């Protein structure tokens, strides 16, 4: 192998096996794909040690991808239960899984996840550090944080959230500008606390070159974390968020100089009318790097329904330039999601991503809808179910309420517009009150 990373290969005009896979999946010419990777506008997160990976591309001109967050915590440390969620997420064709484990047998879970998953695997190293060293946050050293990054890279993680933008300078901006929700990013809050407790610079910012060295060695894509993402719509697009974004743009250039692939993480909670401008600002300040958003959640009043509030924001964000959606479940802000919550979150995010792909004219996106329209016009229920984003649910609804006439449903019965138009258009009589001739 005469290249370090996918970006390095692209800049050397080398077509990697991963590029070939993505080119075929996305129906994009491989030379065009190579140029986008070389420019940093597309990433292929593909750790050299992730042997089960089926490569995916994230970025300009490609399908909007979705990520599923999983992992064990102190309150829910059942590894087997999380692995069942992994299997279901893979069956539902999620393109990425982030292991957010923060307690217990994190390494055991991570290694099993990487071994079994053709999907991209992401992590947040700072989550793992406290449990890994069995030390309080304040007592973990900068070198120890970096060793966790190296360990996860060795294990085969494809992308890592690194909160390098919350440096001392960004922290001062945060202190001067009051927020309702302060810092809601778990990783961001831990690093802010570490800096305050030790009166030191963020180690991921201070030793960013070392982080890049590790990432280049294993071809780990850096997902530059948004520590200052807004946690309520009142805090959105404020000085802290924008100051961090400026810093992330500077770090992006430094990473590209070392041929390290980069994604940028974004908001958060945000009103509908701010989403489009935020997508434009991110792409501008971060030089066209792929944008990875959580939501955005467009209203704060719907606990238990945040898979919907985030899908609304995600569709608008992706239609206006976001490339990667982090799913949100109905359990967001309330508890660790169970299997059913996860399914709801995946479907909501997939709907948002696909709706955005139609708006962006992504190759092949409309074909799926066109096939569904044809199936519905023909009242072909089998094809309708096969084309459904969630066939199981569609079939279940149909079985719960069986119509008198199999070519209709119990909503309209023989008054079905599709049925009657088909009859009239073919020169047949329309019988509603009596049996057909």
Short mmCIF file of C-alpha atoms in Angstrom, two decimals:
data_model
loop_
_atom_site.label_atom_id
_atom_site.label_comp_id
_atom_site.label_asym_id
_atom_site.label_seq_id
_atom_site.Cartn_x
_atom_site.Cartn_y
_atom_site.Cartn_z
CA UNK A 1 0.00 0.00 0.00
CA UNK A 2 1.71 3.18 -1.17
CA UNK A 3 -0.70 5.62 0.45
CA UNK A 4 -1.61 6.51 4.04
CA UNK A 5 -5.27 7.51 3.84
CA UNK A 6 -8.11 7.70 1.34
CA UNK A 7 -7.31 11.41 0.93
CA UNK A 8 -3.64 10.66 0.36
CA UNK A 9 -4.55 8.07 -2.28
CA UNK A 10 -6.95 10.47 -3.98
CA UNK A 11 -4.30 13.16 -4.16
CA UNK A 12 -1.91 10.64 -5.71
CA UNK A 13 -4.55 9.66 -8.30
CA UNK A 14 -4.84 6.17 -6.83
CA UNK A 15 -8.23 4.44 -6.94
CA UNK A 16 -8.62 2.43 -3.74
CA UNK A 17 -10.89 -0.57 -3.33
CA UNK A 18 -13.07 1.55 -1.05
CA UNK A 19 -13.44 4.21 -3.75
CA UNK A 20 -14.51 1.53 -6.22
CA UNK A 21 -17.18 0.27 -3.79
CA UNK A 22 -18.51 3.77 -3.12
CA UNK A 23 -18.48 4.64 -6.82
CA UNK A 24 -20.66 1.64 -7.58
CA UNK A 25 -23.04 2.24 -4.66
CA UNK A 26 -23.50 5.92 -5.47
CA UNK A 27 -23.59 5.68 -9.29
CA UNK A 28 -20.84 8.29 -9.48
CA UNK A 29 -17.84 8.25 -11.81
CA UNK A 30 -14.81 7.15 -9.84
CA UNK A 31 -12.66 10.00 -11.16
CA UNK A 32 -15.21 12.54 -9.96
CA UNK A 33 -15.32 10.78 -6.59
CA UNK A 34 -11.53 10.80 -6.36
CA UNK A 35 -11.40 14.56 -6.94
CA UNK A 36 -14.03 15.21 -4.25
CA UNK A 37 -12.04 13.13 -1.75
CA UNK A 38 -8.82 14.92 -2.68
CA UNK A 39 -10.56 18.26 -2.05
CA UNK A 40 -11.96 17.10 1.29
CA UNK A 41 -15.58 17.43 0.14
CA UNK A 42 -16.19 13.68 0.45
CA UNK A 43 -14.82 11.26 3.05
CA UNK A 44 -14.71 7.47 3.11
CA UNK A 45 -14.28 6.51 6.77
CA UNK A 46 -12.41 3.22 6.46
CA UNK A 47 -9.96 2.21 9.17
CA UNK A 48 -7.27 -0.14 7.84
CA UNK A 49 -8.11 -2.57 10.67
CA UNK A 50 -11.87 -2.72 10.05
CA UNK A 51 -11.91 -5.87 7.96
CA UNK A 52 -15.70 -6.37 7.81
CA UNK A 53 -16.41 -2.87 6.46
CA UNK A 54 -18.52 -2.22 3.38
CA UNK A 55 -17.29 1.26 2.52
CA UNK A 56 -19.61 4.26 2.35
CA UNK A 57 -18.96 7.80 1.18
CA UNK A 58 -20.20 10.90 2.97
CA UNK A 59 -20.30 14.30 1.33
CA UNK A 60 -21.11 16.38 -1.72
CA UNK A 61 -23.32 14.75 -4.35
CA UNK A 62 -23.77 11.48 -2.43
CA UNK A 63 -26.76 9.99 -0.63
CA UNK A 64 -27.39 11.40 2.83
CA UNK A 65 -26.21 8.81 5.33
CA UNK A 66 -27.54 8.12 8.84
CA UNK A 67 -25.80 7.17 12.06
CA UNK A 68 -27.18 5.15 14.98
CA UNK A 69 -25.90 5.79 18.51
CA UNK A 70 -25.51 2.71 20.73
CA UNK A 71 -23.40 1.62 23.68
CA UNK A 72 -23.39 0.68 27.34
CA UNK A 73 -23.66 3.03 30.30
CA UNK A 74 -23.43 2.65 34.08
CA UNK A 75 -27.21 2.42 34.39
CA UNK A 76 -27.58 0.06 31.40
CA UNK A 77 -24.45 -2.07 31.10
CA UNK A 78 -25.92 -5.10 29.29
CA UNK A 79 -23.52 -5.86 26.42
CA UNK A 80 -25.72 -8.59 24.94
CA UNK A 81 -28.72 -6.25 24.77
CA UNK A 82 -26.69 -3.61 22.93
CA UNK A 83 -25.39 -6.22 20.50
CA UNK A 84 -29.00 -7.16 19.69
CA UNK A 85 -29.60 -3.51 18.84
CA UNK A 86 -26.51 -3.61 16.62
CA UNK A 87 -27.87 -6.59 14.70
CA UNK A 88 -31.19 -4.84 14.16
CA UNK A 89 -29.55 -1.58 13.10
CA UNK A 90 -27.50 -3.48 10.53
CA UNK A 91 -30.59 -5.32 9.26
CA UNK A 92 -32.24 -1.90 8.84
CA UNK A 93 -29.22 -0.81 6.76
CA UNK A 94 -27.92 2.00 8.91
CA UNK A 95 -24.70 3.20 7.29
CA UNK A 96 -22.93 4.01 10.56
CA UNK A 97 -23.00 3.06 14.23
CA UNK A 98 -21.41 5.17 16.95
CA UNK A 99 -20.33 3.34 20.09
CA UNK A 100 -20.95 5.84 22.88
CA UNK A 101 -20.10 3.38 25.65
CA UNK A 102 -18.99 5.08 28.84
CA UNK A 103 -18.83 2.34 31.48
CA UNK A 104 -17.76 -1.24 32.07
CA UNK A 105 -16.64 -3.59 29.31
CA UNK A 106 -16.31 -0.92 26.65
CA UNK A 107 -13.41 -2.56 24.86
CA UNK A 108 -15.19 -5.91 24.70
CA UNK A 109 -18.29 -4.30 23.19
CA UNK A 110 -16.29 -2.16 20.75
CA UNK A 111 -14.25 -5.10 19.42
CA UNK A 112 -17.35 -7.25 18.90
CA UNK A 113 -19.07 -4.35 17.17
CA UNK A 114 -16.18 -3.75 14.76
CA UNK A 115 -15.80 -7.46 14.02
CA UNK A 116 -19.47 -7.95 13.09
CA UNK A 117 -20.28 -4.63 11.43
CA UNK A 118 -20.11 -3.83 7.70
CA UNK A 119 -21.30 -0.33 8.71
CA UNK A 120 -18.87 2.45 9.62
CA UNK A 121 -18.04 2.56 13.32
CA UNK A 122 -17.53 5.79 15.24
CA UNK A 123 -16.57 6.56 18.84
CA UNK A 124 -16.01 9.47 21.22
CA UNK A 125 -12.69 8.68 22.96
CA UNK A 126 -13.24 10.98 25.93
CA UNK A 127 -16.32 8.95 26.94
CA UNK A 128 -14.16 5.89 27.36
CA UNK A 129 -11.27 7.52 29.22
CA UNK A 130 -12.76 7.69 32.73
CA UNK A 131 -13.70 4.00 32.77
CA UNK A 132 -10.59 2.88 30.90
CA UNK A 133 -8.24 4.36 33.50
CA UNK A 134 -10.61 4.09 36.49
CA UNK A 135 -9.65 7.65 37.38
CA UNK A 136 -11.62 10.79 38.06
CA UNK A 137 -11.80 13.22 35.16
CA UNK A 138 -9.49 15.82 36.73
CA UNK A 139 -6.71 13.26 37.21
CA UNK A 140 -6.54 12.00 33.62
CA UNK A 141 -3.51 13.38 31.81
CA UNK A 142 -3.27 14.69 28.25
CA UNK A 143 -1.08 11.72 27.35
CA UNK A 144 -3.71 9.32 28.69
CA UNK A 145 -6.43 10.91 26.57
CA UNK A 146 -4.24 10.43 23.50
CA UNK A 147 -3.56 6.80 24.38
CA UNK A 148 -7.31 6.13 24.31
CA UNK A 149 -7.42 7.62 20.80
CA UNK A 150 -4.59 5.33 19.72
CA UNK A 151 -6.19 2.26 21.32
CA UNK A 152 -9.51 2.83 19.59
CA UNK A 153 -7.75 3.48 16.28
CA UNK A 154 -5.87 0.19 16.65
CA UNK A 155 -9.16 -1.61 17.30
CA UNK A 156 -10.49 -0.48 13.92
CA UNK A 157 -12.71 2.55 14.58
CA UNK A 158 -13.50 4.38 11.30
CA UNK A 159 -14.27 7.84 12.65
CA UNK A 160 -13.88 9.58 16.00
CA UNK A 161 -15.56 12.60 17.48
CA UNK A 162 -12.73 14.82 18.69
CA UNK A 163 -13.87 17.95 20.56
CA UNK A 164 -10.84 20.04 19.65
CA UNK A 165 -12.77 23.27 19.02
CA UNK A 166 -13.60 23.93 22.68
CA UNK A 167 -10.20 25.48 23.47
CA UNK A 168 -9.42 28.12 26.08
CA UNK A 169 -10.29 30.88 23.63
CA UNK A 170 -13.71 29.39 22.82
CA UNK A 171 -14.30 28.82 26.53
CA UNK A 172 -13.77 32.54 27.21
CA UNK A 173 -16.35 33.42 24.56
CA UNK A 174 -18.75 30.99 26.23
CA UNK A 175 -18.20 32.61 29.64
CA UNK A 176 -18.89 36.08 28.27
CA UNK A 177 -22.14 35.09 26.55
CA UNK A 178 -24.80 33.60 28.80
CA UNK A 179 -26.76 30.58 27.63
CA UNK A 180 -29.89 28.95 28.98
CA UNK A 181 -28.53 25.41 28.58
CA UNK A 182 -24.79 26.12 28.90
CA UNK A 183 -22.85 23.23 27.24
CA UNK A 184 -25.03 20.20 26.45
CA UNK A 185 -22.46 18.15 24.55
CA UNK A 186 -21.35 15.35 26.88
CA UNK A 187 -17.82 15.35 25.48
CA UNK A 188 -17.72 19.13 25.37
CA UNK A 189 -18.84 19.48 28.97
CA UNK A 190 -16.24 16.94 30.14
CA UNK A 191 -13.44 18.80 28.35
CA UNK A 192 -14.63 22.20 29.59
CA UNK A 193 -14.65 20.81 33.15
CA UNK A 194 -11.18 19.28 32.68
CA UNK A 195 -9.79 22.61 31.45
CA UNK A 196 -11.35 24.52 34.35
CA UNK A 197 -10.27 21.98 36.99
CA UNK A 198 -6.68 21.82 35.73
CA UNK A 199 -6.32 25.37 34.37
CA UNK A 200 -4.90 23.90 31.15
CA UNK A 201 -5.62 23.93 27.43
CA UNK A 202 -7.86 21.28 25.88
CA UNK A 203 -5.44 18.39 25.24
CA UNK A 204 -7.08 17.52 21.91
CA UNK A 205 -6.46 21.08 20.73
CA UNK A 206 -2.99 21.47 22.26
CA UNK A 207 -1.80 18.13 20.86
CA UNK A 208 -3.87 18.16 17.68
CA UNK A 209 -0.82 17.26 15.60
CA UNK A 210 -0.43 14.06 17.63
CA UNK A 211 -4.12 13.25 17.05
CA UNK A 212 -3.54 13.74 13.32
CA UNK A 213 -0.52 11.46 13.41
CA UNK A 214 -2.63 8.67 14.93
CA UNK A 215 -5.49 9.21 12.49
CA UNK A 216 -3.19 9.19 9.48
CA UNK A 217 -1.54 5.96 10.64
CA UNK A 218 -4.84 4.02 10.73
CA UNK A 219 -6.88 6.20 8.33
CA UNK A 220 -9.35 7.32 10.97
CA UNK A 221 -11.63 10.12 9.84
CA UNK A 222 -11.81 12.96 12.37
CA UNK A 223 -15.32 14.10 13.14
CA UNK A 224 -14.65 17.50 14.67
CA UNK A 225 -17.12 17.68 17.55
CA UNK A 226 -19.43 20.60 18.22
CA UNK A 227 -18.96 21.01 21.96
CA UNK A 228 -20.87 24.29 21.83
CA UNK A 229 -23.86 23.05 19.89
CA UNK A 230 -27.08 24.66 21.13
CA UNK A 231 -29.14 22.61 23.58
CA UNK A 232 -32.30 24.68 23.06
CA UNK A 233 -33.53 26.90 20.28
CA UNK A 234 -32.86 30.02 22.36
CA UNK A 235 -29.11 29.22 22.36
CA UNK A 236 -28.79 28.60 18.62
CA UNK A 237 -26.45 30.51 16.30
CA UNK A 238 -24.88 32.33 19.25
CA UNK A 239 -21.27 33.53 19.69
CA UNK A 240 -20.10 30.28 21.32
CA UNK A 241 -21.41 28.11 18.47
CA UNK A 242 -19.95 30.36 15.76
CA UNK A 243 -16.59 30.84 17.52
CA UNK A 244 -16.14 27.08 17.79
CA UNK A 245 -17.11 26.65 14.13
CA UNK A 246 -14.40 29.12 13.09
CA UNK A 247 -11.88 27.08 15.07
CA UNK A 248 -13.10 23.85 13.46
CA UNK A 249 -12.51 25.40 10.04
CA UNK A 250 -8.90 26.18 11.02
CA UNK A 251 -8.40 22.63 12.33
CA UNK A 252 -9.84 21.21 9.10
CA UNK A 253 -7.06 22.82 7.08
CA UNK A 254 -4.44 21.46 9.48
CA UNK A 255 -5.87 17.95 9.11
CA UNK A 256 -5.94 18.15 5.33
CA UNK A 257 -2.28 19.16 5.32
CA UNK A 258 -1.61 15.73 6.88
CA UNK A 259 -4.00 13.94 4.48
CA UNK A 260 -6.44 13.21 7.32
CA UNK A 261 -10.12 13.06 6.35
CA UNK A 262 -12.47 15.41 8.22
CA UNK A 263 -16.16 15.77 8.97
CA UNK A 264 -17.69 18.68 10.90
CA UNK A 265 -20.37 18.14 13.53
CA UNK A 266 -23.22 20.60 13.84
CA UNK A 267 -26.31 21.64 15.77
CA UNK A 268 -28.22 20.73 17.94
CA UNK A 269 -31.45 22.54 18.67
CA UNK A 270 -32.41 25.20 16.15
CA UNK A 271 -35.49 26.98 14.83
CA UNK A 272 -36.58 26.06 11.31
CA UNK A 273 -35.76 29.45 9.84
CA UNK A 274 -32.11 29.29 10.98
CA UNK A 275 -31.23 25.90 9.51
CA UNK A 276 -30.50 26.88 5.92
CA UNK A 277 -28.20 29.75 6.89
CA UNK A 278 -26.34 27.52 9.35
CA UNK A 279 -25.66 24.96 6.62
CA UNK A 280 -24.26 27.71 4.38
CA UNK A 281 -22.10 29.14 7.19
CA UNK A 282 -20.65 25.71 8.04
CA UNK A 283 -19.76 24.88 4.46
CA UNK A 284 -18.18 28.31 4.04
CA UNK A 285 -16.18 28.38 7.27
CA UNK A 286 -15.12 24.74 7.03
CA UNK A 287 -14.17 24.83 3.33
CA UNK A 288 -16.79 22.39 2.04
CA UNK A 289 -16.00 19.55 4.47
CA UNK A 290 -18.90 17.11 4.98
CA UNK A 291 -21.38 18.22 7.64
CA UNK A 292 -22.70 15.78 10.27
CA UNK A 293 -25.74 17.04 12.20
CA UNK A 294 -27.70 15.89 15.26
CA UNK A 295 -31.22 16.74 14.19
CA UNK A 296 -31.42 19.70 14.24
CA UNK A 297 -34.25 19.46 16.78
CA UNK A 298 -36.63 22.24 15.75
CA UNK A 299 -38.67 22.67 18.91
CA UNK A 300 -37.97 21.97 22.58
CA UNK A 301 -41.49 21.03 23.71
CA UNK A 302 -41.83 17.43 22.50
CA UNK A 303 -40.11 14.95 24.87
CA UNK A 304 -41.03 11.47 23.67
CA UNK A 305 -41.38 12.69 20.07
CA UNK A 306 -37.90 14.01 19.33
CA UNK A 307 -37.46 11.48 16.53
CA UNK A 308 -40.06 13.63 14.75
CA UNK A 309 -38.68 17.04 15.75
CA UNK A 310 -35.23 15.97 14.59
CA UNK A 311 -36.45 14.39 11.34
CA UNK A 312 -38.10 17.68 10.40
CA UNK A 313 -34.83 19.54 11.03
CA UNK A 314 -32.71 16.81 9.46
CA UNK A 315 -34.65 16.91 6.20
CA UNK A 316 -34.25 20.69 5.95
CA UNK A 317 -30.57 20.51 6.93
CA UNK A 318 -29.72 17.79 4.44
CA UNK A 319 -31.70 19.49 1.65
CA UNK A 320 -29.49 22.53 2.26
CA UNK A 321 -26.11 20.83 2.41
CA UNK A 322 -25.80 18.53 5.43
CA UNK A 323 -24.37 15.15 4.43
CA UNK A 324 -24.79 12.89 7.46
CA UNK A 325 -27.66 12.69 9.98
CA UNK A 326 -27.30 11.37 13.51
CA UNK A 327 -30.53 9.66 14.41
CA UNK A 328 -32.60 10.77 17.38
CA UNK A 329 -35.01 8.42 19.12
CA UNK A 330 -38.27 9.05 21.01
CA UNK A 331 -36.27 8.48 24.20
CA UNK A 332 -33.91 11.44 23.58
CA UNK A 333 -33.34 13.44 26.79
CA UNK A 334 -35.32 10.83 28.78
CA UNK A 335 -33.47 7.49 28.94
CA UNK A 336 -31.29 5.04 27.05
CA UNK A 337 -33.32 3.95 24.00
CA UNK A 338 -34.62 0.40 23.83
CA UNK A 339 -34.91 -1.67 20.66
CA UNK A 340 -38.26 -0.20 19.61
CA UNK A 341 -37.01 3.35 20.23
CA UNK A 342 -34.00 2.62 18.06
CA UNK A 343 -36.20 1.35 15.22
CA UNK A 344 -38.37 4.47 15.37
CA UNK A 345 -35.28 6.68 15.31
CA UNK A 346 -33.74 4.87 12.36
CA UNK A 347 -36.90 5.05 10.25
CA UNK A 348 -37.46 8.74 11.03
CA UNK A 349 -33.87 9.57 10.07
CA UNK A 350 -34.00 7.46 6.90
CA UNK A 351 -37.18 9.27 5.82
CA UNK A 352 -35.51 12.64 6.43
CA UNK A 353 -32.38 11.59 4.53
CA UNK A 354 -34.32 10.27 1.55
CA UNK A 355 -36.59 13.31 1.37
CA UNK A 356 -33.48 15.50 1.28
CA UNK A 357 -31.87 13.36 -1.41
CA UNK A 358 -34.92 13.95 -3.62
CA UNK A 359 -34.57 17.70 -3.05
CA UNK A 360 -30.83 17.55 -3.85
CA UNK A 361 -31.40 15.49 -7.02
CA UNK A 362 -29.10 12.74 -5.79
CA UNK A 363 -28.85 10.12 -8.58
CA UNK A 364 -31.44 7.37 -8.14
CA UNK A 365 -33.33 9.00 -5.26
CA UNK A 366 -36.54 9.68 -7.19
CA UNK A 367 -36.54 6.26 -8.84
CA UNK A 368 -37.58 4.60 -5.58
CA UNK A 369 -40.59 6.94 -5.25
CA UNK A 370 -41.49 6.50 -8.91
CA UNK A 371 -41.58 2.72 -8.47
CA UNK A 372 -43.80 3.13 -5.40
CA UNK A 373 -46.17 5.37 -7.37
CA UNK A 374 -46.46 2.71 -10.08
CA UNK A 375 -47.15 -0.01 -7.51
CA UNK A 376 -49.88 2.09 -5.88
CA UNK A 377 -51.46 2.93 -9.21
CA UNK A 378 -51.69 -0.78 -9.98
CA UNK A 379 -52.96 -1.52 -6.45
CA UNK A 380 -50.07 -3.99 -6.25
CA UNK A 381 -49.90 -4.50 -2.50
CA UNK A 382 -46.99 -6.95 -2.66
CA UNK A 383 -44.80 -4.45 -4.53
CA UNK A 384 -45.99 -1.64 -2.24
CA UNK A 385 -44.77 -3.52 0.80
CA UNK A 386 -41.48 -4.49 -0.83
CA UNK A 387 -40.79 -0.84 -1.70
CA UNK A 388 -41.75 0.46 1.75
CA UNK A 389 -39.04 1.97 3.93
CA UNK A 390 -40.49 -0.17 6.76
CA UNK A 391 -42.27 -3.18 5.18
CA UNK A 392 -42.97 -4.79 8.55
CA UNK A 393 -45.04 -1.85 9.76
CA UNK A 394 -46.89 -1.45 6.45
CA UNK A 395 -47.83 -5.14 6.36
CA UNK A 396 -48.89 -5.00 10.00
CA UNK A 397 -51.30 -2.11 9.40
CA UNK A 398 -52.81 -3.89 6.40
CA UNK A 399 -53.38 -7.09 8.38
CA UNK A 400 -54.97 -5.24 11.32
CA UNK A 401 -57.89 -4.03 9.19
CA UNK A 402 -58.87 -6.27 6.25
CA UNK A 403 -61.11 -4.73 3.56
CA UNK A 404 -64.09 -6.41 1.92
CA UNK A 405 -62.47 -5.99 -1.49
CA UNK A 406 -58.79 -7.01 -1.64
CA UNK A 407 -57.92 -4.28 -4.14
CA UNK A 408 -58.93 -1.56 -1.65
CA UNK A 409 -58.23 -0.63 1.96
CA UNK A 410 -60.64 0.02 4.83
CA UNK A 411 -60.18 3.80 4.54
CA UNK A 412 -62.15 4.20 1.28
CA UNK A 413 -63.33 0.73 0.33
CA UNK A 414 -64.98 0.73 -3.10
CA UNK A 415 -64.83 4.54 -3.15
CA UNK A 416 -61.05 4.22 -3.60
CA UNK A 417 -60.01 6.89 -6.09
CA UNK A 418 -57.22 4.76 -7.54
CA UNK A 419 -59.49 1.73 -8.07
CA UNK A 420 -62.26 3.75 -9.68
CA UNK A 421 -59.98 5.81 -11.91
CA UNK A 422 -58.34 2.61 -13.14
CA UNK A 423 -61.79 1.24 -14.03
CA UNK A 424 -63.01 4.42 -15.74
CA UNK A 425 -59.75 4.94 -17.63
CA UNK A 426 -60.01 1.39 -19.01
CA UNK A 427 -63.65 1.87 -20.06
CA UNK A 428 -65.22 -0.18 -17.25
CA UNK A 429 -68.23 0.57 -15.09
CA UNK A 430 -67.77 1.79 -11.49
CA UNK A 431 -69.85 -0.20 -9.01
CA UNK A 432 -69.87 1.15 -5.47
CA UNK A 433 -73.16 0.00 -3.93
CA UNK A 434 -73.31 -3.43 -5.55
CA UNK A 435 -70.96 -6.18 -6.67
CA UNK A 436 -68.96 -5.72 -9.84
CA UNK A 437 -70.31 -7.18 -13.06
#
